[in-house]
Tab-separated table of C-alpha atoms in Angstrom:
chain	number	residue	atom	x	y	z
A	1	MET	CA	0.000	0.000	0.000
A	2	GLN	CA	1.111	3.541	-0.641
A	3	HIS	CA	2.867	5.282	2.179
A	4	PHE	CA	4.571	8.585	1.502
A	5	THR	CA	8.244	9.234	2.174
A	6	HIS	CA	10.253	12.389	1.758
A	7	GLN	CA	13.898	13.051	2.482
A	8	LEU	CA	14.319	16.446	4.131
A	9	GLU	CA	16.500	18.664	1.936
A	10	LEU	CA	17.989	20.493	4.897
A	11	PHE	CA	18.665	17.308	6.833
A	12	PRO	CA	19.616	14.749	4.189
A	13	ASP	CA	20.126	11.983	6.740
A	14	CYS	CA	16.528	12.437	7.826
A	15	SER	CA	13.530	10.961	6.051
A	16	VAL	CA	9.883	11.439	6.885
A	17	THR	CA	7.287	8.729	6.284
A	18	LEU	CA	3.544	9.298	6.390
A	19	VAL	CA	1.178	6.370	6.836
A	20	LEU	CA	-2.580	6.794	6.701
A	21	PHE	CA	-5.159	4.485	8.252
A	22	ASN	CA	-8.937	4.370	8.047
A	23	ASP	CA	-11.522	2.351	10.027
A	24	VAL	CA	-9.245	2.357	13.036
A	25	LYS	CA	-10.704	0.490	16.019
A	26	ASN	CA	-7.954	0.875	18.619
A	27	ALA	CA	-7.323	4.603	18.780
A	28	VAL	CA	-7.321	4.460	22.589
A	29	ALA	CA	-4.573	1.837	22.660
A	30	LEU	CA	-2.564	3.625	19.990
A	31	ARG	CA	-2.641	6.863	21.923
A	32	LYS	CA	-1.371	5.034	24.973
A	33	LYS	CA	1.417	3.373	23.022
A	34	ALA	CA	2.459	6.693	21.551
A	35	MET	CA	2.546	8.322	24.963
A	36	GLU	CA	4.508	5.446	26.469
A	37	GLY	CA	6.905	5.515	23.550
A	38	SER	CA	6.299	2.016	22.255
A	39	ILE	CA	5.223	3.618	19.004
A	40	ASP	CA	7.846	6.221	18.096
A	41	GLY	CA	5.792	8.377	15.792
A	42	ALA	CA	3.482	11.374	15.763
A	43	LEU	CA	-0.152	10.304	15.717
A	44	ILE	CA	-2.110	12.951	13.889
A	45	ASN	CA	-5.791	13.517	13.239
A	46	PRO	CA	-5.958	13.390	9.421
A	47	ALA	CA	-9.246	15.323	9.355
A	48	MET	CA	-7.134	18.423	10.054
A	49	ILE	CA	-4.679	17.778	7.235
A	50	VAL	CA	-5.266	18.975	3.682
A	51	ASP	CA	-1.994	17.913	2.089
A	52	PRO	CA	1.202	16.026	2.979
A	53	LEU	CA	3.094	19.307	2.535
A	54	GLN	CA	1.383	20.556	5.676
A	55	ILE	CA	2.993	17.718	7.598
A	56	LEU	CA	6.367	18.218	5.905
A	57	VAL	CA	6.472	21.894	6.855
A	58	ALA	CA	5.652	21.020	10.476
A	59	THR	CA	8.208	18.228	10.508
A	60	ASN	CA	10.986	20.247	8.904
A	61	LYS	CA	10.580	22.942	11.520
A	62	ALA	CA	10.454	20.363	14.307
A	63	VAL	CA	13.647	18.638	13.175
A	64	HIS	CA	15.392	22.011	12.815
A	65	LEU	CA	14.475	23.065	16.338
A	66	HIS	CA	15.265	19.633	17.721
A	67	ARG	CA	18.755	19.759	16.267
A	68	ILE	CA	19.501	23.147	17.784
A	69	GLY	CA	17.886	22.258	21.090
A	70	LYS	CA	15.163	24.876	20.822
A	71	MET	CA	11.952	22.856	20.684
A	72	LYS	CA	8.931	24.243	22.476
A	73	THR	CA	7.661	20.815	23.495
A	74	ARG	CA	9.421	17.863	25.074
A	75	THR	CA	9.620	15.412	22.212
A	76	LEU	CA	10.128	15.565	18.476
A	77	ASN	CA	6.772	13.885	17.905
A	78	ALA	CA	4.937	16.388	20.086
A	79	GLU	CA	6.785	19.201	18.323
A	80	ILE	CA	5.553	18.025	14.920
A	81	ILE	CA	1.973	18.076	16.164
A	82	PHE	CA	2.477	21.461	17.843
A	83	ASN	CA	3.866	22.983	14.641
A	84	LEU	CA	0.656	22.154	12.817
A	85	SER	CA	-1.216	24.606	14.999
A	86	PRO	CA	-1.612	28.256	13.937
A	87	ASN	CA	-1.216	29.368	17.543
A	88	ASN	CA	1.315	28.905	20.318
A	89	ASN	CA	-0.839	27.018	22.809
A	90	ILE	CA	0.750	23.578	23.141
A	91	SER	CA	-2.019	21.646	24.875
A	92	ASP	CA	-4.611	23.036	22.492
A	93	ALA	CA	-2.475	21.961	19.530
A	94	LEU	CA	-2.007	18.440	20.852
A	95	LYS	CA	-5.718	18.144	21.465
A	96	LYS	CA	-6.851	19.479	18.110
A	97	PHE	CA	-4.191	17.932	15.881
A	98	GLY	CA	-3.355	14.781	17.794
A	99	ILE	CA	-5.703	11.823	17.758
A	100	SER	CA	-8.614	11.395	20.133
A	101	ASP	CA	-9.925	8.201	21.694
A	102	ASN	CA	-12.834	7.825	19.300
A	103	ASP	CA	-11.046	8.719	16.067
A	104	SER	CA	-11.472	6.234	13.233
A	105	ALA	CA	-8.738	7.658	11.032
A	106	VAL	CA	-5.120	8.086	12.017
A	107	LEU	CA	-2.105	9.539	10.252
A	108	ILE	CA	1.242	8.406	11.594
A	109	VAL	CA	4.408	10.403	10.943
A	110	LEU	CA	7.660	8.502	11.313
A	111	ILE	CA	11.114	10.046	11.339
A	112	GLU	CA	14.165	8.077	10.378
A	113	ASP	CA	17.758	9.298	10.628
A	114	LYS	CA	21.280	8.142	11.489
A	115	GLU	CA	20.263	7.324	15.044
A	116	LYS	CA	16.872	5.853	14.429
A	117	THR	CA	15.483	3.387	11.959
A	118	VAL	CA	11.820	2.760	11.450
A	119	ASN	CA	10.154	-0.620	11.299
A	120	LEU	CA	7.183	0.186	9.131
A	121	GLU	CA	5.728	-3.325	9.224
A	122	SER	CA	5.820	-3.371	12.992
A	123	ILE	CA	3.986	-0.053	13.226
A	124	ILE	CA	1.371	-1.074	10.690
A	125	SER	CA	0.715	-4.333	12.489
A	126	GLN	CA	-0.137	-2.475	15.686
A	127	VAL	CA	-2.917	-0.507	14.071
A	128	GLU	CA	-6.290	-2.208	13.993
A	129	GLY	CA	-7.404	-0.555	10.819
A	130	GLN	CA	-7.037	-0.340	7.083
A	131	GLN	CA	-3.902	1.253	5.691
A	132	VAL	CA	-4.842	3.486	2.779
A	133	SER	CA	-2.870	5.509	0.290
A	134	LEU	CA	-2.156	9.195	1.052
A	135	ALA	CA	-4.147	9.902	-2.088
A	136	GLU	CA	-7.249	9.116	-0.031
A	137	LEU	CA	-6.480	11.920	2.407
A	138	HIS	CA	-8.818	14.374	0.718
A	139	LYS	CA	-11.743	12.078	1.492
A	140	ILE	CA	-10.922	12.204	5.174
A	141	THR	CA	-10.144	15.908	5.501
A	142	ASP	CA	-12.819	17.977	7.232
A	143	ILE	CA	-12.446	21.218	5.253
A	144	ALA	CA	-14.903	23.145	7.407
A	145	LYS	CA	-13.036	22.242	10.560
A	146	VAL	CA	-9.706	23.124	8.965
A	147	LYS	CA	-10.974	26.508	7.792
A	148	LYS	CA	-12.328	27.231	11.239
A	149	MET	CA	-9.027	26.304	12.857
A	150	TYR	CA	-6.743	28.316	10.608
A	151	ARG	CA	-9.080	31.293	10.137
A	152	LEU	CA	-8.115	32.338	6.658
A	153	THR	CA	-9.481	35.751	5.697
A	154	PRO	CA	-11.775	35.985	2.666
A	155	GLN	CA	-9.216	38.173	0.892
A	156	GLU	CA	-6.573	35.559	1.475
A	157	GLU	CA	-8.635	32.862	-0.184
A	158	LYS	CA	-8.630	34.935	-3.348
A	159	ILE	CA	-4.861	35.032	-3.721
A	160	GLY	CA	-3.975	31.488	-2.813
A	161	THR	CA	-5.087	28.038	-1.770
A	162	LEU	CA	-6.165	26.952	1.691
A	163	LEU	CA	-2.853	25.101	1.904
A	164	ASP	CA	-0.923	28.315	1.186
A	165	GLY	CA	-2.673	30.088	4.030
A	166	ILE	CA	-2.099	27.191	6.381
A	167	ILE	CA	1.605	26.985	5.625
A	168	CYS	CA	2.111	30.723	6.064
A	169	ARG	CA	0.536	30.622	9.486
A	170	MET	CA	2.522	27.584	10.532
A	171	SER	CA	5.838	29.056	9.461
A	172	THR	CA	5.352	32.528	10.919
A	173	LYS	CA	3.396	31.917	14.102
A	174	ASP	CA	6.380	32.506	16.381
A	175	ILE	CA	6.818	36.082	15.176
A	176	ALA	CA	3.386	36.990	13.873
B	1	MET	CA	24.788	22.333	-7.738
B	2	ALA	CA	26.523	23.767	-4.704
B	3	GLY	CA	25.582	27.240	-3.620
B	4	GLY	CA	29.170	28.319	-4.126
B	5	ALA	CA	28.855	28.487	-7.898
B	6	GLY	CA	29.168	31.983	-9.275
B	7	GLU	CA	30.842	33.389	-6.204
B	8	ALA	CA	34.285	33.761	-7.724
B	9	GLY	CA	35.938	36.781	-6.183
B	10	ALA	CA	33.472	37.016	-3.329
B	11	ARG	CA	34.822	37.100	0.169
B	12	ALA	CA	35.090	33.658	1.735
B	13	VAL	CA	31.978	33.129	3.801
B	14	SER	CA	30.992	30.049	5.735
B	15	PRO	CA	29.661	27.455	3.252
B	16	PRO	CA	25.956	27.965	2.791
B	17	PRO	CA	23.924	25.216	4.417
B	18	LEU	CA	21.934	25.044	1.246
B	19	ARG	CA	23.015	22.064	-0.754
B	20	GLY	CA	21.473	21.424	-4.106
B	21	LEU	CA	20.344	25.013	-4.467
B	22	GLN	CA	21.488	27.393	-7.141
B	23	LEU	CA	22.744	30.858	-6.372
B	24	VAL	CA	20.574	33.260	-8.287
B	25	GLN	CA	21.635	36.642	-7.056
B	26	GLN	CA	24.084	38.263	-4.718
B	27	GLY	CA	22.873	41.514	-3.266
B	28	ALA	CA	24.388	43.834	-0.711
B	29	GLU	CA	21.995	42.590	1.903
B	30	ALA	CA	21.386	38.950	1.091
B	31	ARG	CA	21.965	36.077	-1.289
B	32	LEU	CA	19.155	34.479	-3.182
B	33	TYR	CA	19.061	30.773	-4.005
B	34	ARG	CA	16.613	28.747	-6.025
B	35	GLY	CA	15.777	25.069	-5.687
B	36	GLN	CA	13.360	22.473	-4.396
B	37	PHE	CA	12.175	22.545	-0.821
B	38	LEU	CA	9.776	19.944	0.530
B	39	GLY	CA	8.787	19.139	-3.023
B	40	ARG	CA	8.027	22.724	-4.000
B	41	ALA	CA	9.868	25.238	-6.135
B	42	ALA	CA	11.386	27.583	-3.598
B	43	VAL	CA	13.564	30.617	-3.265
B	44	VAL	CA	15.852	30.972	-0.264
B	45	LYS	CA	16.947	34.348	0.963
B	46	LEU	CA	20.053	34.193	3.106
B	47	ARG	CA	21.123	37.222	5.061
B	48	PHE	CA	24.813	36.577	5.365
B	49	PRO	CA	26.906	37.973	8.225
B	50	LYS	CA	28.450	41.345	7.480
B	51	ARG	CA	31.966	41.270	8.853
B	52	TYR	CA	32.171	45.022	9.080
B	53	ARG	CA	29.397	45.130	11.643
B	54	HIS	CA	29.899	44.635	15.329
B	55	PRO	CA	28.861	41.008	15.983
B	56	ALA	CA	26.203	41.865	18.534
B	57	LEU	CA	24.628	44.394	16.233
B	58	GLU	CA	24.955	42.020	13.295
B	59	GLU	CA	23.058	39.275	15.078
B	60	ARG	CA	20.216	41.493	16.172
B	61	LEU	CA	19.894	43.356	12.926
B	62	SER	CA	19.880	40.288	10.708
B	63	ARG	CA	17.391	38.518	12.904
B	64	ARG	CA	15.133	41.545	13.133
B	65	ARG	CA	15.124	42.056	9.361
B	66	THR	CA	14.446	38.358	8.757
B	67	ALA	CA	11.567	38.320	11.229
B	68	GLN	CA	10.209	41.592	9.892
B	69	GLU	CA	10.230	40.255	6.371
B	70	ALA	CA	8.377	37.079	7.343
B	71	ARG	CA	5.860	39.063	9.366
B	72	SER	CA	5.195	41.462	6.499
B	73	LEU	CA	4.687	38.646	4.035
B	74	LEU	CA	2.056	37.128	6.296
B	75	ARG	CA	0.363	40.498	6.789
B	76	CYS	CA	0.221	41.049	3.046
B	77	ARG	CA	-1.387	37.724	2.399
B	78	ARG	CA	-3.917	38.159	5.173
B	79	ALA	CA	-4.942	41.415	3.523
B	80	GLY	CA	-5.278	39.730	0.153
B	81	ILE	CA	-2.124	41.221	-1.337
B	82	SER	CA	-0.206	38.715	-3.399
B	83	ALA	CA	3.195	37.967	-1.890
B	84	PRO	CA	5.216	34.736	-1.737
B	85	VAL	CA	4.158	32.030	0.715
B	86	VAL	CA	6.611	31.533	3.576
B	87	TYR	CA	7.621	27.894	3.951
B	88	PHE	CA	10.231	28.112	6.713
B	89	VAL	CA	12.218	30.667	8.640
B	90	ASP	CA	15.628	29.732	10.022
B	91	TYR	CA	16.572	32.173	12.754
B	92	VAL	CA	19.993	30.580	13.213
B	93	SER	CA	21.317	31.406	9.769
B	94	ASN	CA	18.684	34.093	9.082
B	95	CYS	CA	17.273	32.391	6.003
B	96	ILE	CA	13.769	32.594	4.671
B	97	TYR	CA	12.441	29.810	2.480
B	98	LEU	CA	9.785	31.227	0.179
B	99	GLU	CA	7.516	30.263	-2.643
B	100	ASP	CA	9.250	30.635	-5.997
B	101	ILE	CA	6.958	32.474	-8.385
B	102	VAL	CA	7.949	30.270	-11.297
B	103	GLU	CA	8.569	31.860	-14.691
B	104	SER	CA	7.548	35.258	-13.451
B	105	THR	CA	8.573	38.494	-15.118
B	106	THR	CA	9.534	41.570	-13.182
B	107	VAL	CA	7.391	44.610	-13.826
B	108	ARG	CA	10.621	46.317	-14.767
B	109	ASP	CA	11.314	43.875	-17.580
B	110	TYR	CA	7.702	43.937	-18.703
B	111	ILE	CA	7.551	47.707	-18.998
B	112	THR	CA	10.862	47.765	-20.842
B	113	SER	CA	9.792	45.085	-23.306
B	114	VAL	CA	6.412	46.678	-23.996
B	115	GLN	CA	8.058	50.033	-24.591
B	116	GLN	CA	10.571	48.454	-26.933
B	117	SER	CA	8.024	46.510	-28.929
B	118	GLY	CA	5.477	49.299	-28.953
B	119	LYS	CA	2.675	46.741	-28.717
B	120	ASP	CA	-0.012	46.586	-26.024
B	121	THR	CA	0.985	49.945	-24.572
B	122	ASN	CA	-2.515	50.256	-23.213
B	123	ASN	CA	-1.685	47.382	-20.924
B	124	LEU	CA	0.900	49.596	-19.268
B	125	PHE	CA	-1.822	51.922	-18.059
B	126	LEU	CA	-3.782	49.018	-16.710
B	127	LEU	CA	-0.627	47.815	-15.014
B	128	ALA	CA	0.013	51.227	-13.477
B	129	GLU	CA	-3.507	51.242	-12.113
B	130	LYS	CA	-3.084	47.722	-10.774
B	131	ILE	CA	0.077	48.780	-8.947
B	132	GLY	CA	-1.623	51.860	-7.546
B	133	GLU	CA	-4.459	49.732	-6.308
B	134	VAL	CA	-2.222	47.141	-4.641
B	135	LEU	CA	-0.081	49.784	-2.953
B	136	ALA	CA	-3.185	51.543	-1.692
B	137	ARG	CA	-4.405	48.350	-0.096
B	138	MET	CA	-0.986	47.720	1.387
B	139	HIS	CA	-0.759	51.197	2.875
B	140	ASP	CA	-4.292	50.922	4.207
B	141	GLU	CA	-2.983	47.966	6.214
B	142	ASP	CA	-0.327	50.364	7.518
B	143	LEU	CA	2.345	48.270	5.882
B	144	ILE	CA	5.290	50.136	4.381
B	145	HIS	CA	7.310	48.165	1.833
B	146	GLY	CA	10.464	50.215	2.209
B	147	ASP	CA	12.055	49.353	-1.116
B	148	LEU	CA	9.499	49.831	-3.845
B	149	THR	CA	10.987	49.409	-7.280
B	150	THR	CA	9.721	47.799	-10.451
B	151	SER	CA	12.205	44.974	-9.855
B	152	ASN	CA	10.423	44.164	-6.620
B	153	MET	CA	7.143	43.539	-8.373
B	154	LEU	CA	6.535	40.333	-10.280
B	155	LEU	CA	3.949	39.303	-12.832
B	156	ARG	CA	2.856	35.678	-12.852
B	157	PRO	CA	2.612	34.037	-16.278
B	158	PRO	CA	0.777	34.790	-18.499
B	159	VAL	CA	2.050	38.317	-18.186
B	160	GLU	CA	-0.973	39.942	-19.866
B	161	GLU	CA	-3.179	38.987	-16.947
B	162	LEU	CA	-1.285	41.508	-14.810
B	163	ASP	CA	-1.309	39.156	-11.809
B	164	LEU	CA	0.949	41.194	-9.565
B	165	VAL	CA	3.086	39.778	-6.743
B	166	LEU	CA	5.068	41.997	-4.382
B	167	ILE	CA	8.422	40.734	-3.166
B	168	ASP	CA	11.420	41.713	-1.040
B	169	PHE	CA	9.983	42.978	2.208
B	170	GLY	CA	13.396	43.097	3.856
B	171	LEU	CA	13.109	46.783	4.677
B	172	SER	CA	9.431	46.785	5.469
B	173	PHE	CA	7.816	48.047	8.653
B	174	MET	CA	4.428	48.942	10.073
B	175	SER	CA	3.380	52.570	10.148
B	176	GLY	CA	0.212	54.591	9.951
B	177	LEU	CA	2.035	57.845	9.285
B	178	PRO	CA	1.209	59.554	5.980
B	179	GLU	CA	4.851	60.665	5.904
B	180	ASP	CA	6.100	57.070	5.773
B	181	LYS	CA	3.584	56.145	3.107
B	182	GLY	CA	4.486	59.240	1.138
B	183	VAL	CA	8.160	58.318	1.282
B	184	ASP	CA	7.313	54.772	0.198
B	185	LEU	CA	5.628	56.186	-2.906
B	186	TYR	CA	8.434	58.657	-3.471
B	187	VAL	CA	10.992	55.846	-3.517
B	188	LEU	CA	8.917	54.147	-6.173
B	189	GLU	CA	8.547	57.332	-8.132
B	190	ARG	CA	12.272	57.959	-8.260
B	191	ALA	CA	12.989	54.334	-9.170
B	192	PHE	CA	10.205	54.256	-11.729
B	193	LEU	CA	11.043	57.448	-13.546
B	194	SER	CA	14.770	56.814	-13.605
B	195	THR	CA	14.437	53.235	-14.844
B	196	HIS	CA	11.689	53.799	-17.370
B	197	PRO	CA	11.975	56.892	-19.545
B	198	ASN	CA	8.869	58.793	-20.635
B	199	THR	CA	6.593	57.266	-18.032
B	200	ASP	CA	5.381	60.392	-16.257
B	201	THR	CA	1.813	59.876	-17.378
B	202	LEU	CA	2.000	56.230	-16.392
B	203	PHE	CA	3.051	57.105	-12.889
B	204	GLU	CA	0.346	59.733	-12.716
B	205	ALA	CA	-2.185	57.044	-13.524
B	206	LEU	CA	-0.683	54.932	-10.752
B	207	LEU	CA	-1.070	57.709	-8.210
B	208	LYS	CA	-4.577	58.483	-9.388
B	209	LYS	CA	-5.681	54.909	-8.847
B	210	TYR	CA	-3.901	54.916	-5.494
B	211	SER	CA	-5.888	57.988	-4.482
B	212	THR	CA	-9.216	56.527	-5.428
B	213	THR	CA	-8.494	53.152	-3.819
B	214	SER	CA	-7.037	54.210	-0.500
B	215	LYS	CA	-9.252	55.659	2.153
B	216	LYS	CA	-6.422	57.646	3.652
B	217	SER	CA	-4.811	58.836	0.458
B	218	SER	CA	-5.206	62.596	0.510
B	219	LEU	CA	-2.840	63.093	3.427
B	220	VAL	CA	-0.390	60.666	1.867
B	221	ILE	CA	-0.339	62.460	-1.475
B	222	LYS	CA	0.085	65.752	0.341
B	223	LYS	CA	3.125	64.325	2.095
B	224	LEU	CA	4.409	62.960	-1.191
B	225	ASP	CA	4.313	66.470	-2.620
B	226	GLU	CA	6.225	67.751	0.396
B	227	VAL	CA	8.832	64.989	0.128
B	228	ARG	CA	9.321	65.752	-3.552
B	229	LEU	CA	10.228	69.291	-2.639
B	230	ARG	CA	12.715	67.966	-0.128
B	231	GLY	CA	14.489	65.630	-2.525
B	232	ARG	CA	18.062	65.733	-3.758
B	233	LYS	CA	19.195	68.842	-5.601
B	234	ARG	CA	16.193	70.742	-4.444
B	235	SER	CA	16.271	74.209	-3.095
B	236	MET	CA	15.016	74.304	0.483
B	237	VAL	CA	14.433	78.019	0.279
B	238	GLY	CA	11.083	79.372	1.372
């Protein structure tokens, strides 16, 4: 099945893999595993994601800050989720962009670099759900919820896509 | 291609952390690179350290200008003014990773080519009005560009659509003062008229559209008139 991998240009030893699941039955258990660390990945609510680029932008920033020791959160995975948010409230970000107990769709972001390899099969086997291609993401995205979260202005929608507005907010929120 | 290409004769600076990107331009303030970033065509603006500055000042100034530029780009977009999308800001090396407006033409090149060919000169008036309109909206947001020239305005392809994108907000700042807005327009006027001969009427059309679009324009134009009198080689008598 189609997962999505991208090697970060600024950190060539680092590659990001996105895996999407639908009809997930064990969100509660997955959340627990992620918090304990037995799943070393960021578990994201795919309803809030409009495009893999959104995740890549969040991840790139997270890896950058991690490498210079300036993350706002405690772990790389939490930092990825936090970077998706247009504001600087950490717990709000984790709540809105992380997965909830009754979510049926989950997007897992896995980072691999010199120090860490990823066992994709092992991760997939722990999810009680159907792995689907990232191409199916648009069917899962809740556009209304996304628009409400990122609060694009009507003028902004005229000069660019929703994704453009989202990325701008993500990348400039620390100095906006 | 390494970012070092084309830097023959330049002072030795620390190797740019931008592998696989092509150096496009070396300015006094920053270097511009082009390449792929996260799967998108991107432009990277690197404010390199100026050795002649005191290090403490250098750090603060570069960071402030980088942050200011990113902030202004966001403000523009929120107000519906076309400016590049910001993908990533690196406050360690003071780099901004921006959307590359692919195959764009600068307004400068467009005006020059239309004047040379003599075709579609009417489009130039429409363009002037478009610029006036965009600047009015920008100033109404109390955003001062700081370096308005026709090289800092791009047209997305196809050029005839006059889809204008403002770039290079490195010297931008927020201000509600008519004086600052007047100076912003004056900078453009000087750049415009010196770069493009016989364009007085064009610029007039630009200012006219600015006046009708901006709610606060009359004070700004008044200040522009005052600034003109103050300019270089002007008598300050009376």
